[in-house]
C-alpha cells in the first residue's frame, strides 16, 4: 500500500511465504471487523508486513489475526506504529513486532508461541490482555527503554511475563502464573499498583534504582523480588513503598532495598 487509508471488505487468507498486506509509510489499515488468517497450513507468512524504515506513521485497527506464523512484522525499523482493537490468536511466532514510539492499545493476545508484543523504546502499551504467550520463546511482552505499560493483564506466560528496558513505567498490571519471572526490568524502572501472583520463579527481577509502590508479590515459587547486582559486582538499590510480599517460597526480597 501507498500513503492513504485502506479497509477490508471480507476476510483475507494468506498463502505460503507471503504477507496478507504490505504497508508503506503513512498508511492506515481498517480491518473493519474481518480477520486475516492462513489459506492452508503454511510454515512462513505474516498477516501484515510494515515495509518501511523510520517514521512509519502506520495505523492498524479493528479486526483479528489468527492461525499464522507471524502477525504484524516490522520489515525495516518502522517507528510510530499504532495497533488498536486487534485480536491475535494461535500465532506460531511473534504476534506484533514494532519499532520505537509505537502504541498497542485495547488488543488481546492468546496462544502465541513467541512474544505477544516486541516494541522498541519509548513505546506505549495500554489495556492489553495476553493469555498463554511466549509459550516457546521470548517474554510474553518485551518493551525497550523508556516505554510504558498500563492497565494490562498477562496470564500463563510460557517464560518471563514482562521484560522492559531502562526507565520503563509499569502501572496497574496484573500478572498471573508465569513460568519465568513476572517482571524483569533493567535500571530505574518505576512500578506501581501491580501484582505478580503464582509464578514458578521470582516475582520481580529489578536492576539499579528501581522504585516499586503499592504492589503485591504473592505465592511465587522464588523470591518476591530479586535486586540484581550492578556492573561493579555490588548489589543495586531498589525502594519499595506500601508493597506486600506474601507466601513467596524463597522469601520476600533479596538484594539491597529499602
XYZ file of N, CA and C in Angstrom:
774
model
N 0.830 -1.194 0.000
C 0.000 0.000 0.000
C 0.868 1.248 0.000
N 0.337 2.333 -0.563
C 0.976 3.635 -0.519
C 0.303 4.472 0.559
N 0.763 5.705 0.721
C 0.180 6.630 1.682
C -1.328 6.725 1.463
N -2.100 6.592 2.561
C -3.549 6.687 2.448
C -4.241 5.733 3.389
N -5.564 5.628 3.282
C -6.375 4.778 4.146
C -6.953 3.620 3.338
N -6.955 2.420 3.961
C -7.425 1.209 3.298
C -8.292 0.438 4.278
N -9.257 -0.337 3.765
C -10.092 -1.142 4.647
C -10.437 -2.462 3.977
N -10.621 -3.488 4.817
C -11.038 -4.789 4.317
C -12.546 -4.811 4.109
N -12.962 -5.561 3.106
C -14.391 -5.780 2.863
C -14.772 -7.243 3.058
N -13.771 -8.086 3.403
C -14.019 -9.507 3.640
C -12.815 -10.078 4.382
N -12.934 -11.317 4.853
C -11.784 -11.983 5.456
C -10.692 -12.163 4.412
N -9.437 -12.156 4.882
C -8.285 -12.243 3.989
C -7.475 -13.482 4.352
N -7.155 -14.311 3.352
C -6.370 -15.523 3.572
C -4.973 -15.342 2.989
N -3.974 -15.799 3.756
C -2.568 -15.570 3.415
C -1.963 -16.858 2.865
N -1.395 -16.833 1.638
C -0.728 -18.022 1.104
C 0.681 -18.180 1.658
N 1.301 -19.302 1.384
C 2.645 -19.620 1.866
C 3.655 -18.538 1.482
N 4.444 -18.106 2.484
C 5.572 -17.224 2.242
C 5.229 -15.781 1.953
N 3.987 -15.386 2.130
C 3.562 -14.033 1.775
C 3.047 -13.290 3.006
N 2.868 -11.979 2.836
C 2.148 -11.178 3.816
C 0.767 -10.885 3.241
N -0.238 -10.930 4.070
C -1.572 -10.604 3.612
C -1.661 -9.172 3.108
N -1.021 -8.264 3.844
C -0.988 -6.849 3.470
C 0.432 -6.344 3.673
N 0.954 -5.599 2.722
C 2.239 -4.917 2.875
C 1.984 -3.419 2.948
N 2.519 -2.795 3.981
C 2.213 -1.400 4.264
C 3.462 -0.545 4.096
N 3.287 0.597 3.436
C 4.361 1.582 3.340
C 4.084 2.721 4.321
N 4.911 3.721 4.286
C 4.839 4.836 5.236
C 3.497 5.569 5.134
N 2.955 5.901 6.302
C 1.791 6.765 6.355
C 0.466 6.094 6.061
N 0.405 4.771 6.015
C -0.844 4.072 5.678
C -1.668 3.795 6.934
N -2.992 3.855 6.784
C -3.942 3.433 7.809
C -4.721 2.240 7.267
N -4.764 1.158 8.042
C -5.478 -0.048 7.613
C -6.607 -0.322 8.601
N -7.823 -0.233 8.119
C -9.028 -0.535 8.890
C -9.457 -1.961 8.541
N -9.297 -2.888 9.497
C -9.667 -4.280 9.242
C -11.175 -4.482 9.228
N -11.894 -3.530 9.777
C -13.349 -3.480 9.599
C -14.061 -4.697 10.189
N -13.461 -5.266 11.242
C -14.074 -6.411 11.902
C -13.776 -7.752 11.269
N -13.036 -7.777 10.180
C -12.693 -9.023 9.497
C -11.397 -9.597 10.049
N -11.075 -10.826 9.623
C -9.862 -11.471 10.115
C -8.901 -11.773 8.975
N -7.616 -11.840 9.346
C -6.558 -12.276 8.442
C -6.045 -13.600 8.988
N -6.044 -14.648 8.145
C -5.616 -15.953 8.613
C -4.953 -16.713 7.461
N -4.403 -17.881 7.774
C -3.719 -18.661 6.747
C -4.722 -19.215 5.728
N -4.218 -19.412 4.526
C -5.028 -20.018 3.478
C -5.174 -21.518 3.736
N -4.040 -22.196 3.835
C -3.995 -23.597 4.252
C -2.907 -23.679 5.316
N -2.437 -24.854 5.635
C -1.330 -24.975 6.581
C -0.064 -24.422 5.941
N 0.508 -23.375 6.520
C 1.708 -22.752 5.968
C 2.785 -22.669 7.040
N 4.036 -22.602 6.596
C 5.167 -22.534 7.525
C 5.822 -21.166 7.544
N 5.487 -20.302 6.583
C 6.043 -18.952 6.538
C 4.968 -18.007 6.020
N 4.914 -16.835 6.619
C 3.918 -15.863 6.203
C 3.497 -15.002 7.371
N 2.932 -13.837 7.066
C 2.511 -12.896 8.096
C 1.208 -12.243 7.682
N 0.479 -11.754 8.662
C -0.747 -11.019 8.349
C -0.420 -9.693 7.679
N 0.480 -8.925 8.312
C 0.815 -7.587 7.825
C 2.316 -7.381 7.930
N 2.906 -6.875 6.867
C 4.328 -6.533 6.864
C 4.458 -5.026 6.673
N 5.140 -4.396 7.606
C 5.391 -2.957 7.514
C 6.745 -2.790 6.852
N 6.723 -2.428 5.586
C 7.934 -2.454 4.766
C 8.493 -1.053 4.591
N 8.894 -0.463 5.695
C 9.433 0.887 5.650
C 10.406 1.060 6.800
N 11.184 2.108 6.783
C 12.130 2.372 7.849
C 11.566 3.383 8.833
N 12.405 4.265 9.355
C 11.995 5.147 10.440
C 10.782 5.992 10.066
N 10.038 6.413 11.111
C 8.901 7.315 10.973
C 7.820 6.733 10.062
N 7.429 5.497 10.351
C 6.439 4.829 9.508
C 5.076 5.507 9.584
N 4.669 5.940 10.797
C 3.364 6.582 10.989
C 2.242 5.725 10.409
N 2.208 4.455 10.815
C 1.224 3.486 10.322
C 0.211 3.199 11.423
N -1.052 3.008 11.029
C -2.098 2.679 11.987
C -2.867 1.464 11.496
N -3.075 0.467 12.399
C -3.776 -0.780 12.081
C -4.833 -0.991 13.151
N -6.095 -1.286 12.762
C -7.140 -1.311 13.780
C -8.319 -2.212 13.414
N -9.000 -2.683 14.470
C -10.360 -3.211 14.393
C -10.513 -4.497 13.577
N -9.869 -5.564 14.039
C -10.053 -6.850 13.385
C -9.347 -7.942 14.154
N -9.023 -9.042 13.470
C -8.342 -10.147 14.134
C -7.339 -10.793 13.201
N -6.328 -11.413 13.830
C -5.267 -12.125 13.121
C -5.135 -13.482 13.790
N -5.159 -14.573 12.998
C -5.107 -15.885 13.640
C -4.514 -16.939 12.715
N -4.002 -17.986 13.343
C -3.534 -19.189 12.642
C -2.462 -18.864 11.610
N -1.460 -18.059 12.020
C -0.387 -17.671 11.111
C 0.967 -17.828 11.791
N 2.050 -17.957 10.995
C 3.390 -17.984 11.588
C 3.770 -16.668 12.269
N 3.327 -15.528 11.724
C 3.625 -14.221 12.302
C 2.407 -13.323 12.165
N 2.313 -12.352 13.055
C 1.203 -11.410 12.990
C 1.574 -10.168 12.206
N 2.006 -9.129 12.916
C 2.460 -7.888 12.286
C 3.977 -7.862 12.351
N 4.621 -7.826 11.181
C 6.070 -7.944 11.078
C 6.653 -6.598 10.661
N 7.711 -6.212 11.344
C 8.426 -4.975 11.029
C 9.517 -5.300 10.022
N 9.297 -4.954 8.751
C 10.265 -5.283 7.714
C 11.495 -4.414 7.710
N 11.427 -3.239 8.329
C 12.593 -2.365 8.423
C 12.843 -1.988 9.861
N 12.806 -0.696 10.140
C 12.900 -0.225 11.527
C 11.719 0.711 11.732
N 10.533 0.201 11.524
C 9.332 1.023 11.452
C 8.956 1.578 12.824
N 9.080 2.881 12.983
C 8.705 3.573 14.211
C 7.291 4.142 14.083
N 6.735 4.515 15.227
C 5.447 5.214 15.288
C 4.340 4.410 14.603
N 4.237 3.160 14.999
C 3.159 2.295 14.513
C 2.120 2.156 15.622
N 0.857 2.248 15.259
C -0.237 2.109 16.215
C -1.084 0.899 15.850
N -1.300 0.011 16.838
C -2.159 -1.168 16.660
C -3.252 -1.085 17.718
N -4.510 -1.022 17.285
C -5.615 -0.805 18.218
C -6.786 -1.733 17.904
N -7.355 -2.312 18.950
C -8.560 -3.141 18.830
C -8.354 -4.287 17.831
N -7.247 -4.999 17.994
C -6.973 -6.165 17.161
C -6.764 -7.371 18.082
N -7.371 -8.513 17.744
C -7.201 -9.753 18.498
C -6.273 -10.684 17.728
N -5.304 -11.268 18.429
C -4.338 -12.196 17.833
C -4.467 -13.546 18.532
N -4.661 -14.619 17.766
C -4.751 -15.947 18.355
C -4.010 -16.963 17.501
N -3.412 -17.943 18.177
C -2.750 -19.080 17.525
C -1.719 -18.626 16.492
N -0.740 -17.857 16.988
C 0.381 -17.402 16.165
C 1.613 -18.199 16.584
N 2.305 -18.809 15.611
C 3.433 -19.676 15.951
C 4.753 -18.922 16.091
N 4.782 -17.648 15.762
C 5.946 -16.795 16.005
C 5.546 -15.642 16.910
N 6.089 -14.441 16.628
C 5.702 -13.252 17.375
C 4.433 -12.654 16.784
N 3.585 -12.113 17.642
C 2.330 -11.528 17.165
C 2.520 -10.114 16.640
N 3.250 -9.265 17.384
C 3.429 -7.867 16.995
C 4.887 -7.484 17.201
N 5.509 -6.975 16.157
C 6.909 -6.558 16.197
C 6.990 -5.120 15.685
N 7.352 -4.175 16.567
C 7.274 -2.754 16.233
C 8.553 -2.022 16.610
N 8.777 -0.891 15.949
C 9.896 -0.019 16.282
C 9.555 0.917 17.421
N 10.346 1.948 17.601
C 10.206 2.845 18.747
C 8.993 3.766 18.608
N 8.588 4.325 19.751
C 7.475 5.280 19.822
C 6.193 4.707 19.219
N 5.994 3.396 19.372
C 4.796 2.732 18.863
C 3.772 2.556 19.977
N 2.536 2.234 19.582
C 1.440 2.104 20.538
C 0.671 0.817 20.251
N 0.401 0.040 21.305
C -0.512 -1.103 21.216
C -1.591 -0.872 22.265
N -2.823 -0.788 21.818
C -3.900 -0.373 22.730
C -5.148 -1.226 22.492
N -5.764 -1.681 23.589
C -7.045 -2.401 23.527
C -6.964 -3.622 22.613
N -5.889 -4.403 22.781
C -5.701 -5.625 21.993
C -5.692 -6.848 22.903
N -6.010 -8.001 22.315
C -5.975 -9.266 23.048
C -5.091 -10.258 22.294
N -4.287 -11.001 23.058
C -3.373 -11.994 22.502
C -3.605 -13.311 23.236
N -3.711 -14.402 22.473
C -3.916 -15.702 23.101
C -3.267 -16.799 22.267
N -2.582 -17.718 22.962
C -1.914 -18.856 22.315
C -0.892 -18.373 21.290
N 0.082 -17.610 21.780
C 1.157 -17.069 20.947
C 2.452 -17.784 21.334
N 3.076 -18.497 20.387
C 4.304 -19.232 20.711
C 5.474 -18.295 20.995
N 5.574 -17.199 20.272
C 6.596 -16.187 20.536
C 6.042 -15.112 21.457
N 6.562 -13.904 21.322
C 6.083 -12.791 22.143
C 4.768 -12.242 21.594
N 3.891 -11.841 22.481
C 2.701 -11.115 22.048
C 3.104 -9.769 21.456
N 3.989 -9.052 22.164
C 4.436 -7.732 21.713
C 5.935 -7.627 21.895
N 6.622 -7.223 20.845
C 8.000 -6.767 20.924
C 8.032 -5.359 20.364
N 8.364 -4.389 21.192
C 8.388 -2.997 20.748
C 9.644 -2.318 21.270
N 10.255 -1.505 20.425
C 11.464 -0.788 20.813
C 11.119 0.361 21.763
N 12.125 1.139 22.136
C 11.992 2.131 23.195
C 10.954 3.207 22.938
N 10.495 3.801 24.046
C 9.530 4.898 24.054
C 8.160 4.471 23.506
N 7.856 3.201 23.632
C 6.565 2.695 23.175
C 5.572 2.640 24.333
N 4.292 2.519 23.978
C 3.210 2.526 24.960
C 2.301 1.331 24.738
N 1.991 0.625 25.812
C 1.033 -0.482 25.778
C -0.057 -0.176 26.799
N -1.297 -0.176 26.356
C -2.422 0.152 27.233
C -3.569 -0.834 27.044
N -4.143 -1.272 28.136
C -5.352 -2.099 28.128
C -5.201 -3.306 27.203
N -4.152 -4.060 27.458
C -3.861 -5.270 26.692
C -4.066 -6.494 27.578
N -4.594 -7.573 26.993
C -4.699 -8.863 27.671
C -3.861 -9.867 26.885
N -2.930 -10.538 27.571
C -2.081 -11.551 26.944
C -2.222 -12.849 27.720
N -2.768 -13.879 27.079
C -3.019 -15.172 27.720
C -2.233 -16.247 26.973
N -1.409 -16.987 27.692
C -0.624 -18.086 27.106
C 0.233 -17.585 25.951
N 1.098 -16.634 26.248
C 2.019 -16.076 25.258
C 3.462 -16.372 25.667
N 4.379 -16.308 24.704
C 5.758 -16.701 24.972
C 5.860 -18.178 25.291
N 5.043 -18.995 24.664
C 4.978 -20.416 25.015
C 6.228 -21.180 24.594
N 6.886 -20.738 23.526
C 8.076 -21.421 23.029
C 9.326 -20.557 23.201
N 9.225 -19.267 22.953
C 10.392 -18.389 23.049
C 9.961 -16.976 23.409
N 10.892 -16.236 24.035
C 10.650 -14.834 24.335
C 9.769 -14.616 25.547
N 9.728 -13.361 25.974
C 8.796 -12.954 27.024
C 7.422 -12.734 26.412
N 6.396 -12.815 27.228
C 5.053 -12.547 26.709
C 4.990 -11.141 26.122
N 5.541 -10.161 26.840
C 5.643 -8.787 26.343
C 7.056 -8.291 26.600
N 7.679 -7.698 25.581
C 9.074 -7.253 25.651
C 9.152 -5.833 25.110
N 9.473 -4.871 25.990
C 9.479 -3.457 25.620
C 10.854 -2.848 25.845
N 11.257 -1.939 24.953
C 12.527 -1.256 25.089
C 12.483 -0.172 26.164
N 13.601 0.520 26.333
C 13.731 1.521 27.381
C 12.776 2.693 27.217
N 12.449 3.308 28.351
C 11.575 4.485 28.418
C 10.199 4.184 27.815
N 9.779 2.941 27.918
C 8.440 2.549 27.478
C 7.493 2.542 28.666
N 6.213 2.410 28.365
C 5.178 2.436 29.400
C 4.142 1.344 29.110
N 3.758 0.599 30.160
C 2.654 -0.354 30.045
C 1.703 -0.116 31.210
N 0.417 0.027 30.909
C -0.578 0.323 31.927
C -1.845 -0.484 31.700
N -2.564 -0.730 32.807
C -3.918 -1.300 32.766
C -3.991 -2.557 31.908
N -3.074 -3.489 32.150
C -2.972 -4.688 31.324
C -2.909 -5.947 32.174
N -3.189 -7.093 31.541
C -3.213 -8.385 32.213
C -2.375 -9.374 31.409
N -1.502 -10.109 32.114
C -0.687 -11.148 31.481
C -0.867 -12.431 32.292
N -1.377 -13.478 31.638
C -1.715 -14.722 32.332
C -1.036 -15.896 31.628
N -0.456 -16.796 32.421
C 0.088 -18.071 31.915
C 1.168 -17.877 30.863
N 2.073 -16.937 31.096
C 3.207 -16.758 30.183
C 4.104 -17.988 30.208
N 4.607 -18.373 29.033
C 5.458 -19.554 28.951
C 6.866 -19.332 29.442
N 7.304 -18.094 29.545
C 8.606 -17.720 30.098
C 8.397 -16.541 31.022
N 9.262 -15.507 30.916
C 9.011 -14.277 31.664
C 7.752 -13.610 31.131
N 6.969 -13.025 32.026
C 5.735 -12.375 31.586
C 6.017 -11.028 30.931
N 6.870 -10.214 31.559
C 7.094 -8.852 31.082
C 8.561 -8.489 31.241
N 9.195 -8.109 30.144
C 10.579 -7.653 30.156
C 10.622 -6.212 29.652
N 11.287 -5.320 30.397
C 11.338 -3.911 30.000
C 12.760 -3.385 30.122
N 13.066 -2.387 29.302
C 14.365 -1.735 29.339
C 14.420 -0.633 30.386
N 15.469 0.147 30.360
C 15.724 1.172 31.378
C 14.615 2.228 31.412
N 14.373 2.726 32.613
C 13.423 3.813 32.858
C 12.008 3.496 32.354
N 11.651 2.250 32.353
C 10.287 1.888 31.958
C 9.318 2.192 33.091
N 8.066 2.409 32.729
C 6.996 2.649 33.691
C 5.967 1.534 33.553
N 5.662 0.883 34.677
C 4.688 -0.208 34.720
C 3.640 0.171 35.754
N 2.386 0.258 35.342
C 1.344 0.706 36.261
C 0.061 -0.077 36.037
N -0.529 -0.546 37.135
C -1.794 -1.278 37.074
C -1.710 -2.457 36.102
N -0.713 -3.298 36.321
C -0.544 -4.513 35.529
C -0.732 -5.714 36.442
N -1.529 -6.667 35.997
C -1.806 -7.894 36.748
C -1.161 -9.064 36.022
N -0.284 -9.789 36.732
C 0.435 -10.920 36.149
C 0.138 -12.161 36.973
N -0.275 -13.234 36.301
C -0.623 -14.465 36.999
C 0.047 -15.667 36.342
N 0.628 -16.512 37.160
C 1.103 -17.854 36.785
C 2.136 -17.884 35.651
N 3.114 -16.998 35.644
C 4.161 -17.133 34.615
C 5.100 -18.289 34.941
N 5.648 -18.918 33.903
C 6.658 -19.950 34.115
C 7.980 -19.324 34.541
N 8.320 -18.168 33.961
C 9.530 -17.438 34.340
C 9.215 -16.359 35.361
N 10.042 -15.316 35.377
C 9.812 -14.192 36.283
C 8.580 -13.406 35.842
N 7.923 -12.792 36.814
C 6.793 -11.943 36.458
C 7.240 -10.713 35.693
N 8.216 -9.981 36.263
C 8.752 -8.773 35.637
C 10.266 -8.822 35.690
N 10.914 -8.592 34.558
C 12.359 -8.412 34.505
C 12.620 -7.007 33.987
N 13.225 -6.171 34.805
C 13.405 -4.762 34.458
C 14.854 -4.348 34.690
N 15.385 -3.546 33.777
C 16.732 -3.004 33.970
C 16.650 -1.715 34.781
N 17.628 -0.860 34.681
C 17.793 0.257 35.610
C 16.613 1.234 35.628
N 16.323 1.723 36.826
C 15.407 2.837 37.078
C 13.980 2.576 36.614
N 13.526 1.362 36.751
C 12.121 1.064 36.473
C 11.240 1.700 37.546
N 10.050 2.108 37.139
C 9.044 2.637 38.055
C 7.808 1.754 37.947
N 7.491 1.067 39.049
C 6.415 0.081 39.049
C 5.414 0.459 40.136
N 4.135 0.535 39.779
C 3.119 0.900 40.768
C 1.835 0.116 40.536
N 1.128 -0.160 41.620
C -0.204 -0.779 41.562
C -0.217 -2.014 40.665
N 0.778 -2.857 40.880
C 0.988 -4.027 40.027
C 1.079 -5.275 40.898
N 0.628 -6.418 40.373
C 0.697 -7.660 41.140
C 1.306 -8.766 40.291
N 2.073 -9.646 40.967
C 2.580 -10.876 40.353
C 2.190 -12.011 41.284
N 1.433 -12.957 40.760
C 0.825 -13.994 41.588
C 1.068 -15.363 40.962
N 1.562 -16.299 41.779
C 1.602 -17.699 41.379
C 2.641 -18.050 40.339
N 3.709 -17.269 40.251
C 4.754 -17.569 39.285
C 5.625 -18.740 39.708
N 6.243 -19.399 38.735
C 7.119 -20.526 39.026
C 8.564 -20.092 39.282
N 8.810 -18.786 39.298
C 10.144 -18.256 39.575
C 9.986 -17.018 40.465
N 10.849 -16.017 40.313
C 10.760 -14.803 41.118
C 9.641 -13.899 40.610
N 9.060 -13.161 41.536
C 8.022 -12.224 41.127
C 8.578 -11.101 40.273
N 9.651 -10.450 40.752
C 10.298 -9.369 40.019
C 11.809 -9.540 40.072
N 12.482 -9.208 38.985
C 13.937 -9.109 38.938
C 14.274 -7.699 38.481
N 14.861 -6.923 39.380
C 14.979 -5.493 39.163
C 16.429 -5.046 39.122
N 16.713 -4.092 38.246
C 18.045 -3.518 38.158
C 18.207 -2.328 39.094
N 19.213 -1.550 38.837
C 19.607 -0.445 39.706
C 18.524 0.628 39.801
N 18.318 1.148 41.031
C 17.460 2.310 41.302
C 16.005 2.097 40.899
N 15.507 0.898 41.046
C 14.079 0.648 40.797
C 13.262 1.228 41.936
N 12.044 1.641 41.618
C 11.112 2.124 42.632
C 9.781 1.405 42.432
N 9.314 0.732 43.485
C 8.093 -0.072 43.417
C 7.146 0.403 44.508
N 5.906 0.679 44.141
C 4.935 1.154 45.133
C 3.593 0.464 44.955
N 2.887 0.288 46.079
C 1.511 -0.220 46.083
C 1.351 -1.493 45.248
N 2.285 -2.399 45.386
C 2.282 -3.610 44.569
C 2.289 -4.849 45.454
N 1.856 -5.989 44.876
C 1.714 -7.226 45.635
C 2.468 -8.338 44.917
N 3.339 -9.035 45.661
C 4.056 -10.218 45.176
C 3.572 -11.386 46.014
N 2.814 -12.298 45.403
C 2.076 -13.297 46.161
C 2.259 -14.696 45.588
N 2.696 -15.619 46.434
C 2.669 -17.036 46.088
C 3.562 -17.426 44.939
N 4.698 -16.758 44.782
C 5.643 -17.120 43.729
C 6.628 -18.167 44.248
N 7.113 -19.021 43.361
C 7.975 -20.126 43.782
C 9.382 -19.674 44.142
N 9.808 -18.512 43.642
C 11.097 -17.952 44.004
C 10.929 -16.861 45.049
N 11.751 -15.801 44.943
C 11.603 -14.634 45.808
C 10.481 -13.740 45.296
N 9.959 -12.931 46.195
C 9.034 -11.898 45.740
C 9.726 -10.938 44.792
N 10.944 -10.505 45.147
C 11.719 -9.621 44.280
C 13.202 -9.898 44.472
N 13.944 -9.858 43.381
C 15.395 -10.006 43.397
C 16.003 -8.729 42.836
N 16.903 -8.127 43.610
C 17.612 -6.934 43.144
C 18.940 -7.402 42.582
N 19.131 -7.260 41.295
C 20.328 -7.794 40.649
C 21.546 -6.940 40.968
N 22.737 -7.525 40.809
C 23.971 -6.791 41.093
C 24.279 -5.799 39.998
N 24.978 -4.727 40.354
C 25.406 -3.731 39.375
C 26.602 -4.262 38.605
N 27.012 -3.497 37.605
C 28.155 -3.910 36.797
C 29.428 -4.042 37.603
N 29.533 -3.308 38.710
C 30.730 -3.373 39.545
C 30.713 -4.572 40.483
N 29.629 -5.339 40.448
C 29.537 -6.516 41.302
C 28.900 -6.254 42.642
N 28.496 -4.983 42.915
C 27.825 -4.651 44.160
C 26.310 -4.697 43.955
N 25.568 -4.973 45.020
C 24.120 -5.003 44.869
C 23.574 -3.656 44.413
N 22.619 -3.684 43.503
C 21.919 -2.470 43.128
C 20.918 -2.116 44.218
N 20.369 -0.911 44.137
C 19.450 -0.431 45.152
C 18.044 -0.348 44.572
N 17.047 -0.759 45.342
C 15.655 -0.592 44.962
C 14.861 -0.143 46.183
N 13.815 0.610 45.938
C 12.976 1.100 47.022
C 11.559 0.576 46.845
N 10.993 0.064 47.944
C 9.632 -0.462 47.946
C 8.797 0.353 48.922
N 7.647 0.835 48.478
C 6.746 1.622 49.319
C 5.349 1.009 49.269
N 4.800 0.695 50.438
C 3.441 0.145 50.533
C 3.261 -1.085 49.652
N 4.217 -1.992 49.722
C 4.143 -3.246 48.960
C 3.908 -4.416 49.903
N 3.340 -5.487 49.384
C 3.106 -6.700 50.161
C 3.849 -7.870 49.533
N 4.563 -8.637 50.387
C 5.261 -9.845 49.967
C 4.655 -10.997 50.763
N 3.870 -11.834 50.097
C 3.090 -12.848 50.800
C 3.344 -14.234 50.205
N 3.783 -15.144 51.060
C 3.867 -16.571 50.698
C 4.709 -16.840 49.453
N 5.792 -16.080 49.284
C 6.756 -16.401 48.233
C 7.732 -17.422 48.787
N 7.916 -18.545 48.102
C 8.586 -19.705 48.678
C 10.002 -19.430 49.123
N 10.765 -18.617 48.363
C 12.169 -18.380 48.720
C 12.354 -17.192 49.648
N 11.322 -16.365 49.811
C 11.423 -15.213 50.685
C 10.882 -13.962 50.008
N 10.979 -12.839 50.730
C 10.414 -11.589 50.221
C 11.297 -10.905 49.208
N 12.381 -10.275 49.688
C 13.284 -9.523 48.816
C 14.713 -9.987 49.084
N 15.491 -10.179 48.022
C 16.919 -10.445 48.170
C 17.679 -9.370 47.400
N 18.691 -8.803 48.023
C 19.426 -7.688 47.437
C 19.331 -6.476 48.336
N 19.730 -5.327 47.858
C 19.795 -4.106 48.636
C 18.535 -3.298 48.365
N 17.686 -3.152 49.398
C 16.418 -2.442 49.209
C 16.060 -1.686 50.471
N 15.058 -0.810 50.289
C 14.552 -0.045 51.423
C 13.046 0.046 51.335
